[in-house]
Coordinates of C-alpha atoms and ligand atoms in Angstrom, one line a residue:
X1 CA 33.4 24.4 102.0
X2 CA 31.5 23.7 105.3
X3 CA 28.8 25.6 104.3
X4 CA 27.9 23.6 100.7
X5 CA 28.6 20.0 102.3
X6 CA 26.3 20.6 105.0
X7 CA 23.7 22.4 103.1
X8 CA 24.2 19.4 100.3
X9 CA 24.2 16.9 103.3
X10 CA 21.0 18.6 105.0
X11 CA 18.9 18.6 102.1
X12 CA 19.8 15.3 100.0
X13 CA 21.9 16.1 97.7
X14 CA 25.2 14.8 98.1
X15 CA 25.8 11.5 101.0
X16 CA 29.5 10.0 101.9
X17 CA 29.0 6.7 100.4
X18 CA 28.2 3.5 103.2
X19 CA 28.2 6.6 105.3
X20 CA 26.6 3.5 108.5
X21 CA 29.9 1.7 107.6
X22 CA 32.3 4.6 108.8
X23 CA 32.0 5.7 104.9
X24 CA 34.5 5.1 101.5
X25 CA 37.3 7.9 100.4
X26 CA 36.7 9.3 97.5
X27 CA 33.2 7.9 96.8
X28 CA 29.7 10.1 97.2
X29 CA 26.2 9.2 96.4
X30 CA 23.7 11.3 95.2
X31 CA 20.4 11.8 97.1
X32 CA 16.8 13.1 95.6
X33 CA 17.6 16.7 95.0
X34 CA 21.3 15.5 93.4
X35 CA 20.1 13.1 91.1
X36 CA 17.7 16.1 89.6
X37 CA 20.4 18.3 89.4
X38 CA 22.7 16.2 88.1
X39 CA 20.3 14.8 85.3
X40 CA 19.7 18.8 84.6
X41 CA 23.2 18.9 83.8
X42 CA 23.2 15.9 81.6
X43 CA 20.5 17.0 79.4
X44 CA 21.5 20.5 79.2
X45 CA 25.1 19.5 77.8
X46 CA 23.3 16.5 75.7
X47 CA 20.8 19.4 74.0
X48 CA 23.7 21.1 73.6
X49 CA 26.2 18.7 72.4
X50 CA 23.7 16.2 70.5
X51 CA 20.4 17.5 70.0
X52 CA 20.9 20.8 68.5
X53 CA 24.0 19.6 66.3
X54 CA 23.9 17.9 63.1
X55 CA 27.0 16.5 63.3
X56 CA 27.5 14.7 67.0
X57 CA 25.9 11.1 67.1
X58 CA 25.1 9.8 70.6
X59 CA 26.7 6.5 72.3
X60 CA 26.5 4.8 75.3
X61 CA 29.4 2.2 75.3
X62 CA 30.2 -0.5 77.9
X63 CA 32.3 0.3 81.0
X64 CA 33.9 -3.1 80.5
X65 CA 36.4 -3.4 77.4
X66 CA 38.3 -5.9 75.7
X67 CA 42.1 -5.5 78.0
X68 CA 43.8 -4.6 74.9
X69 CA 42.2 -1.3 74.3
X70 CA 43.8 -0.2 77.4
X71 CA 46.8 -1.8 76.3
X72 CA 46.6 0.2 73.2
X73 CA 45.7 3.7 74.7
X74 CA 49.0 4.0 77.2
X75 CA 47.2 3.4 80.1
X76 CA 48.3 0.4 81.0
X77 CA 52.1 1.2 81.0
X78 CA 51.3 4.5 81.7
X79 CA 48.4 5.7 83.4
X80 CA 50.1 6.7 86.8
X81 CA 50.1 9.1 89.4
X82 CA 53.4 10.3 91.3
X83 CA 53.1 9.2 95.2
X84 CA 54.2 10.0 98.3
X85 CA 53.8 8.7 101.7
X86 CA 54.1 9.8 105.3
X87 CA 56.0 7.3 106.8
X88 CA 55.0 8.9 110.3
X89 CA 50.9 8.6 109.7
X90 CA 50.5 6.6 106.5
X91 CA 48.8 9.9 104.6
X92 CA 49.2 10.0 100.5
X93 CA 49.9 12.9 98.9
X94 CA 50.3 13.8 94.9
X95 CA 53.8 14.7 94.4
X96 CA 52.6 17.3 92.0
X97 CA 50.4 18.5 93.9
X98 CA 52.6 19.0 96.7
X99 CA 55.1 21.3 94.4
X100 CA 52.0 22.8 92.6
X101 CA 51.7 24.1 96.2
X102 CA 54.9 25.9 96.2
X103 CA 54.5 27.9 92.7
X104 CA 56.1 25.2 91.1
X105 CA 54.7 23.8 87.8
X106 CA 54.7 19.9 88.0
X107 CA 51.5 18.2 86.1
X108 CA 52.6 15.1 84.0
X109 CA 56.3 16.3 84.5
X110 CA 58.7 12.8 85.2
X111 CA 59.9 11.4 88.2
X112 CA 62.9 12.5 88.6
X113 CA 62.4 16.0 88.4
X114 CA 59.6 15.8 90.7
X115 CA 62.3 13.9 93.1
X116 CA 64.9 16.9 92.0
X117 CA 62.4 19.6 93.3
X118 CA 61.1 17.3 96.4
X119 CA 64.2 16.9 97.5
X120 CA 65.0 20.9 97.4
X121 CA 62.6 21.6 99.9
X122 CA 63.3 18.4 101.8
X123 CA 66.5 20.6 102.6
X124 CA 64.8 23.6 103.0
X125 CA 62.8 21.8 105.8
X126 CA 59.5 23.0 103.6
X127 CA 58.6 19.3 103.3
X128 CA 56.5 18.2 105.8
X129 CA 53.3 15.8 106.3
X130 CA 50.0 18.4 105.9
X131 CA 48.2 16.0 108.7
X132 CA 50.6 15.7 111.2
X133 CA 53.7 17.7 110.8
X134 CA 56.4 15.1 110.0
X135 CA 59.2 15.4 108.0
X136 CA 59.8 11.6 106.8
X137 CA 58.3 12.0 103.7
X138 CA 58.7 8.8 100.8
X139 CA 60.5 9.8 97.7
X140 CA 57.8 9.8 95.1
X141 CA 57.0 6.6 93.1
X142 CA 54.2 5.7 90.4
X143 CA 51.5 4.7 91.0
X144 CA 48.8 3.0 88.4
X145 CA 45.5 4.7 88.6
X146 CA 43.7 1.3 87.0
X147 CA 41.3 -0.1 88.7
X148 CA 41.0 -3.8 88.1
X149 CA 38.4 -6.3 88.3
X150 CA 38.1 -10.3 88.4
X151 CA 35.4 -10.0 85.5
X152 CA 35.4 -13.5 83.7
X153 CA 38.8 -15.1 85.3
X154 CA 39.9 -16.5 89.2
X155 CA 41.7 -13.5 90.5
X156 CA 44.9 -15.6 90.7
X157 CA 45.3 -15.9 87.2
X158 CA 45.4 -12.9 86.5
X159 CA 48.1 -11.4 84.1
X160 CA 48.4 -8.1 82.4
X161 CA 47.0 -9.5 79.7
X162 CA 43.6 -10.7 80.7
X163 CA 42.9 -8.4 83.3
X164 CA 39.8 -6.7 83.1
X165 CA 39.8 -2.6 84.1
X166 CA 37.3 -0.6 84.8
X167 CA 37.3 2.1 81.7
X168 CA 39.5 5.2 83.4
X169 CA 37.7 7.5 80.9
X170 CA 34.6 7.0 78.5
X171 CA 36.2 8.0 75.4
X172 CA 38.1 4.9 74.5
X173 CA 34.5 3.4 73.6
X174 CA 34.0 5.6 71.6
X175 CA 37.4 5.6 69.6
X176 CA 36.1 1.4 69.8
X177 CA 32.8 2.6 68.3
X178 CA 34.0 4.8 65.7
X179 CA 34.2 2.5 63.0
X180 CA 30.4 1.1 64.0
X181 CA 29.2 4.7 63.7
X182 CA 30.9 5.1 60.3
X183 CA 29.4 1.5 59.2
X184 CA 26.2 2.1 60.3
X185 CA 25.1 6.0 60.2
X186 CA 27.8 7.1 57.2
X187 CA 28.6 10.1 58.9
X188 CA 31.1 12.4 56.7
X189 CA 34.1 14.1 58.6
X190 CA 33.8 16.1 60.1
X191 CA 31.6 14.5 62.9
X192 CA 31.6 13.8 66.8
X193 CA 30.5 10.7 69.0
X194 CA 28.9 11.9 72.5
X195 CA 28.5 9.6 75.4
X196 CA 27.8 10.5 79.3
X197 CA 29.0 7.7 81.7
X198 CA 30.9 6.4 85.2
X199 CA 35.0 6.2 85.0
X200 CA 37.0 4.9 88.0
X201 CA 40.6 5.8 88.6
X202 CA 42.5 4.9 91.7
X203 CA 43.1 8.2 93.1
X204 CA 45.7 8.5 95.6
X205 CA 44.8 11.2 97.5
X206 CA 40.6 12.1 96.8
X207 CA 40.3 14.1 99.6
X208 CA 38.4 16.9 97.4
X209 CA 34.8 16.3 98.2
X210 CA 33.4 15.5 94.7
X211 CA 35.9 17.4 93.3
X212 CA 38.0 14.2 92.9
X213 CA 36.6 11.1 93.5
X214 CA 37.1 7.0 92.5
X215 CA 34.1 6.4 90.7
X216 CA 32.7 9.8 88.4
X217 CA 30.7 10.5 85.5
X218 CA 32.4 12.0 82.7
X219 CA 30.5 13.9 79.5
X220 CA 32.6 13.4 76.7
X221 CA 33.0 14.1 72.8
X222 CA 35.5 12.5 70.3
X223 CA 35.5 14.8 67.3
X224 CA 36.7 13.3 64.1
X225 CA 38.1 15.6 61.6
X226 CA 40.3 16.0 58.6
X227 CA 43.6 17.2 59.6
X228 CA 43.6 20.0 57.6
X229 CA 41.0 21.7 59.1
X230 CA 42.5 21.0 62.6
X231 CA 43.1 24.5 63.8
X232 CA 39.0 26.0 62.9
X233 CA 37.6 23.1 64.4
X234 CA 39.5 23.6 67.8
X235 CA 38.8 26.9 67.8
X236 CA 35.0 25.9 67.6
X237 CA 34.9 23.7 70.5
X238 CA 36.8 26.1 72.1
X239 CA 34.3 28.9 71.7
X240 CA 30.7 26.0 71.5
X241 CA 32.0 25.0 75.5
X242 CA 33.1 28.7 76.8
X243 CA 29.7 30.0 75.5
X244 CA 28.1 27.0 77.0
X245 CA 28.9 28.0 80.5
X246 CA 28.2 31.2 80.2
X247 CA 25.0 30.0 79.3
X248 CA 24.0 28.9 82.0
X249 CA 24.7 31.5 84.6
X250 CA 28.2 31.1 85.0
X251 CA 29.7 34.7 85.1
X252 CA 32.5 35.4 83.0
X253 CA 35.2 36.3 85.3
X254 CA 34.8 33.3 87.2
X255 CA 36.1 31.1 84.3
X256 CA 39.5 31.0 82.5
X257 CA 41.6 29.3 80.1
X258 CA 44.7 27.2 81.2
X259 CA 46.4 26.8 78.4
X260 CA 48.9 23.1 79.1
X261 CA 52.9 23.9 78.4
X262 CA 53.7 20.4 78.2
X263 CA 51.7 18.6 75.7
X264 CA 51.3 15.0 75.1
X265 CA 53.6 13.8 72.5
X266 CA 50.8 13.1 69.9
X267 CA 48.8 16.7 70.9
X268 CA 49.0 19.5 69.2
X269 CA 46.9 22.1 71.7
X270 CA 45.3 21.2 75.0
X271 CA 43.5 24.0 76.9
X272 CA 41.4 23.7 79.7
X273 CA 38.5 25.5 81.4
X274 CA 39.2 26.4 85.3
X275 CA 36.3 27.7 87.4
X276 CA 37.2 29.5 90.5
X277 CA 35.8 27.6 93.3
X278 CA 34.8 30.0 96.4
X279 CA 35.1 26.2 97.9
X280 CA 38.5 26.2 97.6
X281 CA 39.0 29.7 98.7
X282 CA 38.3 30.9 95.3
X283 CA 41.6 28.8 93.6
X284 CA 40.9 27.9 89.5
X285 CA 41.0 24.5 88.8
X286 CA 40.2 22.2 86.0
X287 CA 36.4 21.4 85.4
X288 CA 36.8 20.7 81.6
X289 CA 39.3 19.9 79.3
X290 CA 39.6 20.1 75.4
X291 CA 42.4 18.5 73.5
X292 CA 43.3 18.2 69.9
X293 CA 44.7 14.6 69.9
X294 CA 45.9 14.1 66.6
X295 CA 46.0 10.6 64.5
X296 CA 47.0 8.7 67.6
X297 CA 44.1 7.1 69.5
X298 CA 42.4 5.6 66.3
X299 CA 46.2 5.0 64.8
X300 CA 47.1 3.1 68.2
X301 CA 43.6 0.7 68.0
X302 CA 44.1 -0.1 64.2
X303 CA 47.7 -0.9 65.2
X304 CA 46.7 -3.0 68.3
X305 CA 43.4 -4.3 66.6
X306 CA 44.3 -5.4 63.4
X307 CA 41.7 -3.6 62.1
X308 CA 41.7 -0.4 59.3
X309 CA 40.5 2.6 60.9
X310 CA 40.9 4.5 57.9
X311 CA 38.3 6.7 56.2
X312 CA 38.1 7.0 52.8
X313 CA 37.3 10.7 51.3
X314 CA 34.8 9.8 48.3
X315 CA 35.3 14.0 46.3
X316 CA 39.2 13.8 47.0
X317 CA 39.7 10.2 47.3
X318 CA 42.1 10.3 49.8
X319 CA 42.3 8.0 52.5
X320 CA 43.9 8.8 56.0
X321 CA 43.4 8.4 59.6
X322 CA 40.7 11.1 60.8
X323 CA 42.5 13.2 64.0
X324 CA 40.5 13.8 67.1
X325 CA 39.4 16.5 69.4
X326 CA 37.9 15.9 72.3
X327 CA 36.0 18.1 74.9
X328 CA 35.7 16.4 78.6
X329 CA 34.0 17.1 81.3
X330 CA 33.3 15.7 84.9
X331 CA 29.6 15.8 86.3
X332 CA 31.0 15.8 89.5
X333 CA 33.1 18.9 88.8
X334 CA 30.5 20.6 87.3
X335 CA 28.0 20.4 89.7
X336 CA 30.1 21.5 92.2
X337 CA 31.0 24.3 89.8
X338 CA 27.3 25.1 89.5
X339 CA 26.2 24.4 93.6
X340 CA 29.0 26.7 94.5
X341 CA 28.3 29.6 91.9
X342 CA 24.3 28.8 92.7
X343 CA 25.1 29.3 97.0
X344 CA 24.2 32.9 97.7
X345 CA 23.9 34.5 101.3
X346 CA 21.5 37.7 102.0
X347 CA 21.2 39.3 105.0
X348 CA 22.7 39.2 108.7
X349 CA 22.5 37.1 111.6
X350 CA 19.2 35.4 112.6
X351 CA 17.7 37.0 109.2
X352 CA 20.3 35.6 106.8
X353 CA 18.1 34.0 103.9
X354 CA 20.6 31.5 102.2
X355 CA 19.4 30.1 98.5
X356 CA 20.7 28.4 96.1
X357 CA 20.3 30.7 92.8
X358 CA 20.5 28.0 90.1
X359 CA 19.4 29.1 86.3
X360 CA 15.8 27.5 86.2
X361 CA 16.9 25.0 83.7
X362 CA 19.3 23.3 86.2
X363 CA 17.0 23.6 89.2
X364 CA 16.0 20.2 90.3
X365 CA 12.3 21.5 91.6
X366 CA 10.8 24.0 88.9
X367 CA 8.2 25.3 91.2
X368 CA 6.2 24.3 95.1
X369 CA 3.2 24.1 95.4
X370 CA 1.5 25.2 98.8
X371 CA -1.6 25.2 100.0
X372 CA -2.0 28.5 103.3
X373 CA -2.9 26.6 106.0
X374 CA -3.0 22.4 106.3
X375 CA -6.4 22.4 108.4
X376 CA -8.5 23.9 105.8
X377 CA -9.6 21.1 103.6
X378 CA -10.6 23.0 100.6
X379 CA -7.3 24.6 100.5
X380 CA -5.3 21.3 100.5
X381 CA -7.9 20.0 98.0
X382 CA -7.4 23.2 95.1
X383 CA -3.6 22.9 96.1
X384 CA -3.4 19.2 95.1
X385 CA -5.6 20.2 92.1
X386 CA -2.8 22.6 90.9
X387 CA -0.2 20.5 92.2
X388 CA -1.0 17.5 89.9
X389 CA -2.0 20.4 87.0
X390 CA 1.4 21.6 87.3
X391 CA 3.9 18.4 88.0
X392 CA 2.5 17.1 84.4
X393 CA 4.7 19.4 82.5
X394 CA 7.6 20.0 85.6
X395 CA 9.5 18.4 89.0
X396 CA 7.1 19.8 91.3
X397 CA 6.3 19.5 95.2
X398 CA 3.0 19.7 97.3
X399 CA 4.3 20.7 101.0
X400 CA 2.0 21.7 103.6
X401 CA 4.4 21.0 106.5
X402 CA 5.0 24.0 108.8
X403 CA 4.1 27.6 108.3
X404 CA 5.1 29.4 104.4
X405 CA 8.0 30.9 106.0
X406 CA 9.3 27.7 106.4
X407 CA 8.4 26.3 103.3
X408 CA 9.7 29.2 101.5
X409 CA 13.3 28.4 103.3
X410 CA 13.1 25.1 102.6
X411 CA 12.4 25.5 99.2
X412 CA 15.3 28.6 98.7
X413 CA 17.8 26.3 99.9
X414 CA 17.0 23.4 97.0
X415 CA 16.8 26.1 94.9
X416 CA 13.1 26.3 93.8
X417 CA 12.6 29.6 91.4
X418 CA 8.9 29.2 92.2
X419 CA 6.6 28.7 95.1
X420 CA 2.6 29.0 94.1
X421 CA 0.7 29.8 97.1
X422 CA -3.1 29.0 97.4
X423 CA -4.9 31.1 99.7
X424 CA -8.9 31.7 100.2
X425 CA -8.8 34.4 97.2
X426 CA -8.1 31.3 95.1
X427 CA -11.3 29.7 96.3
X428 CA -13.2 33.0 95.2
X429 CA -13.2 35.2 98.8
X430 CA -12.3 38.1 96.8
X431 CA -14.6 37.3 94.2
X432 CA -12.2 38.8 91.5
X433 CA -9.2 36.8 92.2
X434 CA -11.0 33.7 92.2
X435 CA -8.6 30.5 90.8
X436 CA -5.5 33.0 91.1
X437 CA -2.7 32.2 93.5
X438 CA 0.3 33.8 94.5
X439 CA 4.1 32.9 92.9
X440 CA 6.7 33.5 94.5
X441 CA 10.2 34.5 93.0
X442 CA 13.1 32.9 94.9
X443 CA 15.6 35.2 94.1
X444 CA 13.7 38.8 94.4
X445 CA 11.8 36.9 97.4
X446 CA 8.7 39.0 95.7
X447 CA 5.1 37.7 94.9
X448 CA 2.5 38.4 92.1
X449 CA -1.1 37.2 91.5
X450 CA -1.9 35.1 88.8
X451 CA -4.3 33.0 87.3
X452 CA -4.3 28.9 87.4
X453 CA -4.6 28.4 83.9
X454 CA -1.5 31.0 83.6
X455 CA 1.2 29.1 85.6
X456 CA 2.2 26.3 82.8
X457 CA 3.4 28.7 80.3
X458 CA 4.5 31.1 82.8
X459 CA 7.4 28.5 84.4
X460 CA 8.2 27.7 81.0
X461 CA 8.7 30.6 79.7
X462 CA 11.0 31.0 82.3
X463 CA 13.2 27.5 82.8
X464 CA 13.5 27.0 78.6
Ligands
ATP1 P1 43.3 16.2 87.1 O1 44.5 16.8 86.5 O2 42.4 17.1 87.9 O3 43.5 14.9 87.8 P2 42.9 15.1 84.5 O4 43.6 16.1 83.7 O5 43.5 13.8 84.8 O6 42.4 15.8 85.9 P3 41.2 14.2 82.4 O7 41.9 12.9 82.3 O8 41.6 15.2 81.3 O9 41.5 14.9 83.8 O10 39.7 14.0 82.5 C1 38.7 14.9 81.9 C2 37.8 15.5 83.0 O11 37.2 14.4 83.8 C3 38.4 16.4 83.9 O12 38.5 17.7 83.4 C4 37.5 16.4 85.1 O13 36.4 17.2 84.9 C5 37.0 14.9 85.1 N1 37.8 14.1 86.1 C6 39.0 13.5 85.9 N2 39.4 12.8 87.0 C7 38.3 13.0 87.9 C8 38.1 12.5 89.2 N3 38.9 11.7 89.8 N4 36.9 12.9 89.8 C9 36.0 13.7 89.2 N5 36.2 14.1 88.0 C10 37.3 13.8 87.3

């Protein structure tokens, strides 16, 4: 864990939020490197998701809904978290998590059988404070995960019926757009709405790096179906996601299924994908989750609404309520999932090489460009050529700092699969290898010649 906070820390791409104020729980921002990465991530699940489908439409929906829709969805009157407090230090802990701790299965389970099971190892003395030792721990208590705002009323009046949240999840635009997307694209069912965006929930205990944090990104896809067809379709996302991660470098036996015993009343099968996380001592937790969700989101909106959200079948003229699957994801998650799987260690001591192995796709730099030496004018001047030849077509960078050891190190621990080299061959002292430069491989750490007018396609043929 040390290792990939200081690393992201060191070289810009994860910050503690207001870090000069003495820093926010549970809120990160994302420096040069992490923004790249991150948009990486984006646009590989959007090729995947939108651009290469014929039947996911893309959205991107307000964070700010009408109060109702929340009203509507359970959150409101049910979107909480069991709590319990230290009374010694003031630290929160998930009840849940607390019993998940002890082998014993708790998620979304109700209070009083988390209290039942608290209160058994209360008498086993097994209950104690994981900061500083005490045993006076709260019985747990709900706790809503909302967060609110003031948006468009004086905080004092507000009531639970005008307060304005900040969306806990992105789908319920999109159940709030389906009818728009019907109206205006005529879609036929099956069909999905896409959207990437921020969610906020009120943790009570985001103490997980950005594992778990207030404010996140979530990538998310509402897929509206006939009923009938229910059990194929879930399948498919099932199979589309797992095949998606493996796609891009994730092995195998680092993923699983969790399959949930204790479904929502409306669900009909929720699995979801666990990575093992060498950052948390090689534990499986939950990066993405994919739910068949029934008739009841867009049932619970026409309800609350007023407003059909039927569709209408025009070969069997039928007309029902379409059911919903959904596949969810957290950016945050991910790219911890892919930072941790891309960390890599070779060697001992003084000569341990550390790089981050990403796929090429994901890689926020595609390739460096250097020139041998920083006094030699004409080398700096062919290595700026290539430089602005190269960062055209890719996320490049010119660095001339240091010697090419350095750079190289620098460079492995961002994750760079390339690093072009110009030396005084390139500027024709071997007349043969004239306008040829080295690349470097980051992972093999080996070096081939090649030719200027080579290196475009050659990076691309490699990060597409
Ligand atoms: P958990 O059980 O870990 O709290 P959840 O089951 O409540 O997660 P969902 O509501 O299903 O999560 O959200 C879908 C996805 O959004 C999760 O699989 C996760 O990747 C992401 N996510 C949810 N909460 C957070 C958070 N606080 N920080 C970062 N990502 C999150």
């Amino acid at each position: 864990m040390e290792k990939i906070t200081s690393l992201a820390k060191r070289r810009g791409f994860v910050y503690p939020s207001s870090e000069i104020y003495g820093g926010l729980a549970g809120v990160y921002d994302y420096g040069h490197y992490g923004v790249l990465l991150k948009e990486n991530i984006k646009s590989e699940w959007w090729k995947s998701m939108v651009q290469l489908r014929d039947d996911v439409y893309g959205l991107d929906s307000a964070i700010f809904m009408h109060p109702q829709t929340w009203v509507a969805s359970g959150h409101v009157g049910g979107f909480n978290d069991p709590q319990v407090d230290c009374r010694n230090c003031k630290s929160r802990y998930r009840a849940d998590h607390i019993l998940e701790g002890f082998g014993i299965p708790a998620d979304k389970m109700p209070l009083d059988f988390l209290n039942t099971e608290l209160d058994k190892l209360r008498a086993e003395k097994k209950l104690v404070c994981a900061k500083c030792g005490s045993a006076d721990i709260t019985p747990a208590k709900s706790f809503s995960m909302m967060v609110t705002s003031n948006l468009g009323s004086p905080v004092d009046s507000l009531t639970e019926e005008n307060v304005m949240y900040l969306r806990p999840e992105t789908c319920g635009g999109i159940y709030l757009e389906y009818k728009n997307t019907l109206d205006s694209l005529h879609p036929k069912l099956p069909f999905g709405i896409a959207q990437v965006g921020k969610a906020f929930r009120n943790e009570i205990a985001a103490r997980q790096y950005i594992f778990r944090t207030r404010e996140f990104e979530q990538m998310e896809m509402q897929y509206f179906h006939n009923p009938t067809q229910t059990k194929e379709l879930y399948e498919m996302w099932k199979e589309v996601r797992w095949q998606w991660f493996l796609s891009l470098g994730i092995p195998a036996e680092k993923i699983r299924w969790y399959k949930h015993e204790k479904l929502a009343h409306y669900a009909s099968d929720a699995y979801d994908i666990e990575y093992a996380y060498a950052f948390f001592g090689g534990s499986f937790k939950e990066v993405e989750g994919i739910h068949a969700r029934g008739d009841w989101d867009l049932t619970q909106h026409a309800k609350f609404s007023g407003v059909s959200l039927d569709y209408f079948d025009e070969e069997t003229k039928i007309r029902f309520v379409p059911h919903i699957m959904e596949t969810s994801v957290g950016l945050g998650r991910l790219f911890l999932m892919f930072l941790d799987n891309a960390y890599t260690e070779v060697g001992e001591g003084d000569n341990t090489r550390v790089f981050l192995k990403f796929p090429p796709k994901l890689a926020p730099i595609k390739c460096a460009v250097f020139p041998l030496l920083k006094n030699k004018p004409e080398l700096v001047a062919k290595a700026r050529e290539v430089f602005a030849l190269l960062r055209k077509d890719f996320m490049c960078e010119f660095d001339d700092n240091g010697n090419v050891g350095k750079r190289y190190r620098r460079q492995d621990e961002i994750g760079t699969p390339f690093c072009v080299t110009i030396d005084f061959d390139t500027l024709g002292e071997t007349p043969a290898l004239k306008d040829t430069v080295t690349i470097r491989d980051r992972d093999t750490g080996e070096q081939q010649r090649m030719s200027i007018s080579e290196l475009t396609n050659y990076i691309r043929s490699v990060i597409l």
